[in-house]
C-alpha positions in Angstrom: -55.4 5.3 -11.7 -56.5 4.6 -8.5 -56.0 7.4 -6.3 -53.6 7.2 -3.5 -52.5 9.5 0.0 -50.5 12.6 -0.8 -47.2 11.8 1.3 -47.1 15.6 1.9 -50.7 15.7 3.8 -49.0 13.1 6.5 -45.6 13.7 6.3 -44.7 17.4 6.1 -41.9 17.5 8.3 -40.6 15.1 5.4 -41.2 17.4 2.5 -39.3 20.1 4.8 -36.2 18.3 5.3 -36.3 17.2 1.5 -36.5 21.0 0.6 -33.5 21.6 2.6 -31.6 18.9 1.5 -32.7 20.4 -2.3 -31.0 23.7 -0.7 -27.7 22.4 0.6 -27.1 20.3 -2.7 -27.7 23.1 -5.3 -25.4 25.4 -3.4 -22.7 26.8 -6.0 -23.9 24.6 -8.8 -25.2 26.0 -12.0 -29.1 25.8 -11.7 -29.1 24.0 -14.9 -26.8 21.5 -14.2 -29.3 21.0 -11.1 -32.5 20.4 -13.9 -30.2 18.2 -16.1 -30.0 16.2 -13.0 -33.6 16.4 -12.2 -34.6 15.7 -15.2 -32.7 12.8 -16.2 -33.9 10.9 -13.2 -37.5 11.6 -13.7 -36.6 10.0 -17.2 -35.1 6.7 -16.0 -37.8 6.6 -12.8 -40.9 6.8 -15.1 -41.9 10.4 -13.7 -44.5 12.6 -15.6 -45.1 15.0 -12.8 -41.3 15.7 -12.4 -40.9 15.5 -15.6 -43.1 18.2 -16.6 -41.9 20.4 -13.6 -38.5 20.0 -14.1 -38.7 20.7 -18.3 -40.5 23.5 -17.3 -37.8 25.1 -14.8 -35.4 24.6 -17.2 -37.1 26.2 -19.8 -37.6 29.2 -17.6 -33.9 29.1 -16.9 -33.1 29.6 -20.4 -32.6 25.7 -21.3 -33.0 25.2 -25.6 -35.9 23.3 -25.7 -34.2 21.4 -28.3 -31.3 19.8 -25.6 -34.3 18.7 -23.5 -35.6 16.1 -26.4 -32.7 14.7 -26.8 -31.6 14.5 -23.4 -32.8 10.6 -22.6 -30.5 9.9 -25.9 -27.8 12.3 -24.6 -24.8 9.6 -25.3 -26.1 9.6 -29.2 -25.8 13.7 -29.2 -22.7 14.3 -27.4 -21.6 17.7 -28.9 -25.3 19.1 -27.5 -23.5 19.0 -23.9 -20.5 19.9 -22.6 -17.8 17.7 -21.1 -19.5 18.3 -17.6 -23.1 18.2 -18.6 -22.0 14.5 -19.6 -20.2 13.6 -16.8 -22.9 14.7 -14.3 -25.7 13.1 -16.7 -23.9 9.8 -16.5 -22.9 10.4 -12.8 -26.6 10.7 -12.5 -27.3 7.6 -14.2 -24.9 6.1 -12.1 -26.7 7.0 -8.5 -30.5 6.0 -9.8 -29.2 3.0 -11.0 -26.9 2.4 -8.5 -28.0 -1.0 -7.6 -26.5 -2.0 -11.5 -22.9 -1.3 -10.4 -22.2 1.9 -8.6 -20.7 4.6 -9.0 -17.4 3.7 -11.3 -13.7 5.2 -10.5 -14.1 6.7 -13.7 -16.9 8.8 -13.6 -16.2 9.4 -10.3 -12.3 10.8 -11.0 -13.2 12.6 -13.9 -15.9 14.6 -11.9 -13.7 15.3 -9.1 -11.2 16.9 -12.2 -13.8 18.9 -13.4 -15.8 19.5 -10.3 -13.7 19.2 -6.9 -14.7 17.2 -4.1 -17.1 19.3 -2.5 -19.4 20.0 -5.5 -19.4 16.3 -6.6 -20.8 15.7 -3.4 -23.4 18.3 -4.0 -24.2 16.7 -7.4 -24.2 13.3 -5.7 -26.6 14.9 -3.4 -28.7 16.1 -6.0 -29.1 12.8 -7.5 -30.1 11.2 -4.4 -32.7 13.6 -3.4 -34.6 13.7 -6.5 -34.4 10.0 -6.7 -36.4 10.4 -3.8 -38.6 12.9 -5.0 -39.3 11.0 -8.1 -39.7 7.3 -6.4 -42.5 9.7 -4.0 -43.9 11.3 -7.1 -44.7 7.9 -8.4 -45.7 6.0 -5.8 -48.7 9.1 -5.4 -49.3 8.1 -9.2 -48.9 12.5 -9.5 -50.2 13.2 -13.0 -48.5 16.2 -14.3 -52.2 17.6 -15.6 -53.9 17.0 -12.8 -51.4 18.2 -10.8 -50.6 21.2 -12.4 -47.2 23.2 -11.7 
């Protein structure tokens, strides 16, 4: 691949406000729920690097490695996550493919049931940003060997 300008050598007041909004949105949320999310959009945006970084966190967090490969197939192994873990993963879904058809009343009620306003729209936020992240990530073309976490 053709090697392209690191966002974060012209933009670094960018990459700050990113991190916070990374802050604000994890705030009260289980730090794994905050990897599934990660994760899952580096799957269905085509990123390696995130998707090596974010595996990795989770691991380190105490995620079964054995969740993480089915994760992409999550609907076909439903009793390897919870009733939350599903409605965030398709909430998540939902947001990076939001151009499809939205966010539907349904996912969206049942996560306010099991969440409450104010951390759906933390997980909401979560989504977003690392939709950002990821749509950077691959823009750079970041390989996750040469660019090592």
């Amino acid at each position: 691949m053709k090697k392209r300008l690191l966002f974060h050598d012209y933009l670094p007041e960018a990459y700050k406000l990113m991190k916070e909004i990374d802050a604000v949105a994890k705030e009260g949320i289980k730090p794994l729920y905050i990897e599934i999310i990660k994760i899952r959009t580096s799957q269905l945006n085509g990123c390696a690097y995130c998707l090596n970084m974010h595996t990795t966190d989770a691991i380190k967090l105490g995620e079964d490695p054995q969740r993480l490969n089915v994760l992409s197939a999550w609907r076909e192994a439903l009793n390897w996550f919870t009733e939350e873990e599903q409605i965030i993963l398709q909430l998540t879904e939902e947001v990076t493919l939001i151009g499809q058809h939205g966010i539907s009343d349904k996912v969206y009620d049942r996560a306010v049931e099991l969440f409450g306003e104010e951390k759906l729209a933390r997980l909401i936020l979560a989504a977003i940003n690392i939709n950002s992240w990821t749509r950077i990530g691959v823009s750079q073309h970041l390989h996750p060997v040469k660019y090592k976490v």
